[in-house]
Coordinates of C-alpha atoms in Angstrom, one line a residue:
M1401 CA -11.5 34.2 -3.5
R1402 CA -11.2 30.5 -4.4
P1403 CA -14.4 28.7 -5.3
T1404 CA -16.1 26.7 -2.6
R1405 CA -14.6 23.4 -3.9
L1406 CA -11.2 24.3 -2.6
T1407 CA -12.5 25.3 0.8
K1408 CA -14.4 22.0 1.2
S1409 CA -11.4 19.9 0.0
I1410 CA -8.9 21.6 2.3
A1411 CA -11.4 21.4 5.2
A1412 CA -12.0 17.7 4.5
A1413 CA -8.3 16.9 4.3
L1414 CA -7.4 18.8 7.4
G1415 CA -10.5 17.6 9.3
S1416 CA -9.3 14.1 8.9
L1417 CA -6.1 15.1 10.7
L1418 CA -8.1 16.4 13.6
L1419 CA -10.6 13.6 13.9
V1420 CA -8.4 10.5 13.4
T1421 CA -7.7 8.3 16.4
S1422 CA -5.6 5.2 16.8
A1423 CA -8.7 3.1 16.7
G1424 CA -9.8 4.6 13.4
I1425 CA -6.6 3.9 11.4
T1426 CA -7.1 1.4 8.7
V1427 CA -4.7 -1.6 8.6
L1428 CA -4.6 -3.4 5.4
G1429 CA -4.9 -7.2 5.4
A1430 CA -1.6 -7.7 3.6
V1431 CA 0.0 -9.7 6.4
P1432 CA -1.9 -12.4 8.3
Q1433 CA -2.4 -11.5 11.9
N1434 CA -1.9 -15.1 13.2
A1435 CA -1.3 -18.6 12.1
A1436 CA -5.0 -19.3 11.8
A1437 CA -5.5 -16.4 9.4
A1438 CA -2.6 -17.6 7.3
A1439 CA -4.1 -21.1 7.0
V1440 CA -7.4 -19.8 5.6
K1441 CA -7.9 -21.2 2.1
P1442 CA -8.1 -18.4 -0.5
T1443 CA -11.2 -18.0 -2.6
P1444 CA -11.1 -19.4 -6.1
A1445 CA -11.4 -15.8 -7.5
F1446 CA -8.4 -14.6 -5.6
S1447 CA -6.4 -17.7 -6.5
L1448 CA -7.1 -17.2 -10.2
F1449 CA -6.2 -13.5 -10.0
E1450 CA -2.9 -14.2 -8.2
Q1451 CA -2.0 -16.8 -10.8
R1452 CA -2.6 -14.3 -13.6
V1453 CA -1.1 -11.1 -12.1
K1454 CA 2.3 -12.6 -11.7
K1455 CA 3.1 -12.6 -15.4
P1456 CA 3.1 -9.6 -17.8
S1457 CA 1.6 -11.8 -20.5
S1458 CA -1.5 -12.4 -18.4
L1459 CA -1.7 -9.0 -16.7
S1460 CA -4.7 -8.0 -18.8
L1461 CA -6.5 -11.2 -17.9
A1462 CA -5.7 -10.5 -14.2
Q1463 CA -7.4 -7.1 -14.5
G1464 CA -10.4 -8.7 -16.1
T1465 CA -10.6 -11.3 -13.4
L1466 CA -10.5 -8.6 -10.7
V1467 CA -13.1 -6.5 -12.4
N1468 CA -15.5 -9.4 -12.8
R1469 CA -14.8 -11.4 -9.6
I1470 CA -13.7 -8.9 -6.9
S1471 CA -17.1 -9.3 -5.3
Q1472 CA -16.4 -13.0 -4.8
M1473 CA -13.2 -12.2 -2.7
T1474 CA -13.0 -11.5 1.0
P1475 CA -12.3 -7.8 2.0
S1476 CA -8.7 -8.5 2.8
E1477 CA -8.3 -10.4 -0.5
A1478 CA -9.8 -7.5 -2.4
N1479 CA -7.3 -5.1 -0.8
L1480 CA -4.4 -7.3 -1.5
A1481 CA -5.5 -8.0 -5.1
V1482 CA -5.6 -4.3 -5.9
L1483 CA -2.2 -3.7 -4.3
H1484 CA -0.8 -6.6 -6.3
L1485 CA -2.3 -5.2 -9.5
E1486 CA -0.8 -1.8 -8.9
N1487 CA 2.6 -3.4 -8.0
A1488 CA 2.5 -5.5 -11.3
L1489 CA 1.7 -2.4 -13.4
K1490 CA 4.5 -0.5 -11.7
A1491 CA 7.0 -3.3 -12.1
Y1492 CA 6.3 -3.6 -15.8
L1493 CA 6.3 0.2 -16.4
P1494 CA 10.1 0.5 -17.1
T1495 CA 9.8 -2.2 -19.7
A1496 CA 6.6 -0.6 -21.1
T1497 CA 8.4 2.8 -21.3
K1498 CA 11.4 1.3 -23.0
R1499 CA 9.3 -0.5 -25.6
M1500 CA 7.4 2.7 -26.3
S1501 CA 10.4 5.0 -26.4
Q1502 CA 11.7 3.5 -29.7
P1503 CA 12.1 6.4 -32.1
V1504 CA 10.1 4.8 -34.8
I1505 CA 7.1 4.3 -32.4
Q1506 CA 7.4 7.8 -31.1
L1507 CA 7.3 9.1 -34.7
D1508 CA 4.4 6.9 -35.6
I1509 CA 2.3 8.2 -32.7
K1510 CA 3.4 11.8 -33.4
N1511 CA 2.1 11.5 -36.9
I1512 CA -1.4 10.5 -35.9
D1513 CA -1.6 12.3 -32.5
T1514 CA -4.8 14.2 -31.6
P1515 CA -5.7 15.9 -28.3
G1516 CA -6.9 13.4 -25.7
M1517 CA -6.0 10.4 -27.9
T1518 CA -6.1 7.2 -25.9
M1519 CA -3.7 4.3 -26.2
A1520 CA -6.3 2.1 -27.9
L1521 CA -7.1 4.8 -30.4
A1522 CA -3.4 5.3 -31.2
R1523 CA -3.1 1.5 -31.8
S1524 CA -6.0 1.6 -34.2
K1525 CA -4.5 4.6 -36.2
V1526 CA -0.8 3.7 -36.5
K1527 CA 0.1 1.9 -39.7
R1528 CA 3.4 0.1 -38.8
T1529 CA 2.9 -3.4 -37.5
E1530 CA 5.6 -3.2 -34.9
S1531 CA 4.1 -0.1 -33.4
R1532 CA 0.6 -1.6 -33.4
I1533 CA 1.8 -4.6 -31.5
V1534 CA 3.5 -2.5 -28.7
L1535 CA 0.5 -0.2 -28.4
Q1536 CA -1.9 -3.2 -28.4
D1537 CA 0.0 -4.8 -25.6
L1538 CA 0.0 -1.7 -23.5
A1539 CA -3.6 -0.8 -24.2
A1540 CA -4.6 -4.4 -23.1
M1541 CA -2.7 -3.8 -19.8
D1542 CA -4.8 -0.6 -19.4
Y1543 CA -1.9 1.9 -19.5
K1544 CA -3.0 5.3 -20.7
L1545 CA -1.1 7.4 -23.2
G1546 CA 0.9 10.1 -21.5
R1547 CA 2.9 13.0 -22.8
D1548 CA 6.0 14.0 -20.9
G1549 CA 9.1 14.6 -23.0
G1550 CA 7.6 12.3 -25.6
F1551 CA 4.8 9.7 -25.5
V1552 CA 4.9 7.5 -22.4
P1553 CA 2.7 4.8 -20.8
V1554 CA 1.0 5.9 -17.6
I1555 CA -0.9 3.8 -15.0
Q1556 CA -4.5 4.6 -15.5
Y1557 CA -5.7 4.9 -11.9
K1558 CA -9.2 6.1 -13.0
S1559 CA -9.9 2.5 -13.9
F1560 CA -9.1 1.4 -10.3
K1561 CA -12.2 3.3 -9.1
V1562 CA -14.4 0.4 -10.0
F1563 CA -12.8 -1.5 -7.1
K1564 CA -13.5 1.2 -4.5
P1565 CA -16.7 -0.3 -3.0
Y1566 CA -14.8 -3.4 -2.0
L1567 CA -11.7 -1.7 -0.5
S1568 CA -10.7 -0.2 2.9
K1569 CA -11.1 3.5 3.3
D1570 CA -7.4 4.3 2.9
L1571 CA -7.2 2.5 -0.5
Q1572 CA -10.3 4.3 -1.6
V1573 CA -8.7 7.7 -0.8
Y1574 CA -5.4 6.6 -2.3
I1575 CA -7.1 5.7 -5.6
D1576 CA -8.9 9.0 -5.8
L1577 CA -5.6 10.9 -5.2
M1578 CA -3.6 8.9 -7.7
A1579 CA -6.4 9.1 -10.3
A1580 CA -6.5 12.9 -10.0
E1581 CA -2.7 13.1 -10.7
S1582 CA -2.7 10.6 -13.5
E1583 CA -5.7 12.3 -15.2
Q1584 CA -4.2 15.8 -14.8
P1585 CA -0.5 15.7 -14.0
A1586 CA 0.7 18.6 -12.0
V1587 CA 3.8 18.9 -14.1
V1588 CA 4.4 17.9 -17.8
N1589 CA 7.6 18.6 -19.6
R1590 CA 8.9 20.5 -16.5
T1591 CA 6.0 22.9 -16.8
L1592 CA 3.2 23.4 -14.3
Q1593 CA -0.2 22.1 -15.7
V1594 CA -2.5 23.1 -12.8
D1595 CA -3.1 26.4 -11.1
W1596 CA -1.5 27.4 -7.8
Y1597 CA -4.6 26.6 -5.8
E1598 CA -4.5 23.1 -7.0
V1599 CA -0.8 22.8 -6.2
V1600 CA -1.5 23.6 -2.5
E1601 CA -4.7 21.5 -2.5
R1602 CA -3.0 18.3 -3.6
A1603 CA -0.1 18.8 -1.2
V1604 CA -2.6 19.2 1.7
Q1605 CA -4.5 16.1 0.7
Y1606 CA -1.3 14.0 0.5
E1607 CA -0.2 15.3 3.9
A1608 CA -3.7 14.4 5.3
F1609 CA -3.4 10.9 4.0
V1610 CA 0.1 10.4 5.5
Q1611 CA -1.1 11.6 8.9
T1612 CA -4.5 9.8 8.9
Y1613 CA -3.6 6.4 7.5
K1614 CA -0.3 5.8 9.2
N1615 CA -0.6 2.0 9.0
S1616 CA -1.7 2.0 5.4
N1617 CA 0.3 -0.1 2.9
R1618 CA 0.5 3.0 0.7
N1619 CA 1.6 5.4 3.4
A1620 CA 5.2 5.4 2.2
A1621 CA 4.1 6.1 -1.4
M1622 CA 1.9 9.0 -0.3
Q1623 CA 4.8 10.4 1.8
Q1624 CA 6.9 10.5 -1.4
A1625 CA 4.0 12.2 -3.3
F1626 CA 3.7 14.7 -0.5
E1627 CA 7.4 15.6 -0.5
A1628 CA 7.3 16.1 -4.3
A1629 CA 4.1 18.2 -3.9
K1630 CA 5.7 20.3 -1.1
R1631 CA 8.7 21.1 -3.3
L1632 CA 6.3 22.3 -6.0
V1633 CA 4.4 24.5 -3.5
F1634 CA 7.6 26.3 -2.4
N1635 CA 9.6 26.3 -5.6
G1636 CA 7.3 25.7 -8.6
S1637 CA 8.6 23.7 -11.5
P1638 CA 11.7 24.3 -13.7
N1639 CA 9.7 26.0 -16.4
T1640 CA 7.2 27.5 -14.0
P1641 CA 9.2 28.7 -11.0
L1642 CA 7.5 30.4 -8.0
F1643 CA 9.8 33.4 -8.4
D1644 CA 10.3 35.2 -11.6
K1645 CA 13.7 34.2 -13.1
K1646 CA 14.6 37.8 -14.0
T1647 CA 13.2 39.9 -11.1
Q1648 CA 13.2 37.2 -8.5
V1649 CA 9.8 38.5 -7.4
I1650 CA 7.2 35.9 -6.3
L1651 CA 4.5 35.3 -9.0
L1652 CA 1.4 37.4 -8.2
K1653 CA -1.0 34.5 -9.1
A1654 CA 0.8 32.2 -6.8
A1655 CA 0.9 34.7 -3.9
I1656 CA -2.8 35.4 -4.3
A1657 CA -3.7 31.7 -4.4
Y1658 CA -1.6 31.0 -1.3
E1659 CA -3.0 33.9 0.7
N1660 CA -6.6 32.9 -0.2
T1661 CA -5.9 29.3 0.7
L1662 CA -4.6 30.2 4.1
S1663 CA -7.5 32.6 4.7
E1664 CA -10.0 30.0 3.8
A1665 CA -8.3 27.3 5.9
G1666 CA -8.3 29.4 9.1
P1667 CA -6.0 29.4 12.1
E1668 CA -7.0 26.0 13.6
Q1669 CA -6.6 24.2 10.3
I1670 CA -3.3 25.9 9.6
E1671 CA -2.0 25.0 13.1
N1672 CA -2.8 21.3 12.4
S1673 CA -1.0 21.2 9.0
R1674 CA 2.8 21.5 9.0
L1675 CA 2.6 22.4 5.3
L1676 CA 0.2 25.3 5.8
T1677 CA 2.1 26.4 8.9
G1678 CA 5.3 26.5 6.8
L1679 CA 3.5 28.3 4.0
D1680 CA 2.2 30.9 6.4
D1681 CA 5.7 31.6 7.7
F1682 CA 7.1 31.5 4.2
L1683 CA 4.8 34.2 2.9
L1684 CA 5.5 36.4 5.8
L1685 CA 9.2 36.1 5.2
V1686 CA 8.8 36.8 1.5
E1687 CA 6.8 39.9 2.3
Q1688 CA 9.4 41.1 4.7
N1689 CA 12.0 40.7 1.9
G1690 CA 10.1 42.9 -0.6
D1691 CA 8.4 39.9 -2.2
K1692 CA 11.7 38.7 -3.6
K1693 CA 13.8 35.5 -3.3
T1694 CA 16.5 36.9 -1.2
Q1695 CA 19.3 35.0 0.5
A1696 CA 17.1 34.8 3.6
V1697 CA 14.3 33.3 1.7
M1698 CA 16.7 30.8 0.1
D1699 CA 18.1 29.9 3.5
Y1700 CA 14.5 29.2 4.7
L1701 CA 13.8 26.9 1.7
E1702 CA 17.1 25.1 2.2
A1703 CA 16.2 24.4 5.9
M1704 CA 12.8 23.0 5.1

């Protein structure tokens, strides 16, 4: 059976689906509720942060401002500042990726790469000036060094955890979920990097967020994450498919993990999760088809 950690995580995620009420849903202060709220003068800390977060050249200064002065902001300002910081990092990510994808930089990093090497360490070890400048810029913006078809910049959500005490509950949960994925991606180079228990666990957590925090500013982002996680649950990844490519038989490790997850969740929690309900039906269908990916199983997946 799966260690207790999974049981607690699944129960906590699904428990939030059962307990949430319309009065308990968090609404972020991203939009003023009335003219009076809109007219409130922002705090100096928030004004300084907003000035700096708008430009890539001062993005690292914006991060420093938020770390040092978020306690001086109002709760709604703190929420908005963290959202704006993430938006800015996302907006610059395509440019950061393009800068880092240059063949000469990829080669320079490959030549000095070690397991777990950080962006800052890579910058200190490369010899070529052009590569050092790019890595220095990205390290200052707090991107981490990722590996997915090459070396890529990744938003380092773990560093967002310092802001959690000042944020609404939905953003606290969002940061934890994003940090787990950025620290241990589910898929790298089209290959599954976590076990099948973790695959289901993350999907259930994303589903719980979507259902619990319906008015959250990050509900849409979590919905996208949930859809991607659900596809992983029922299909696996290109290099780690759920069904063996030759025999078309479901992987034993995955089947055991899924059965144990459902057993630990129990009937009530399964009933309150569309994902687990679908997984329960799916496993029964697969069993009825000799544990193979038959046309009936493919039709089921297509209809999901």
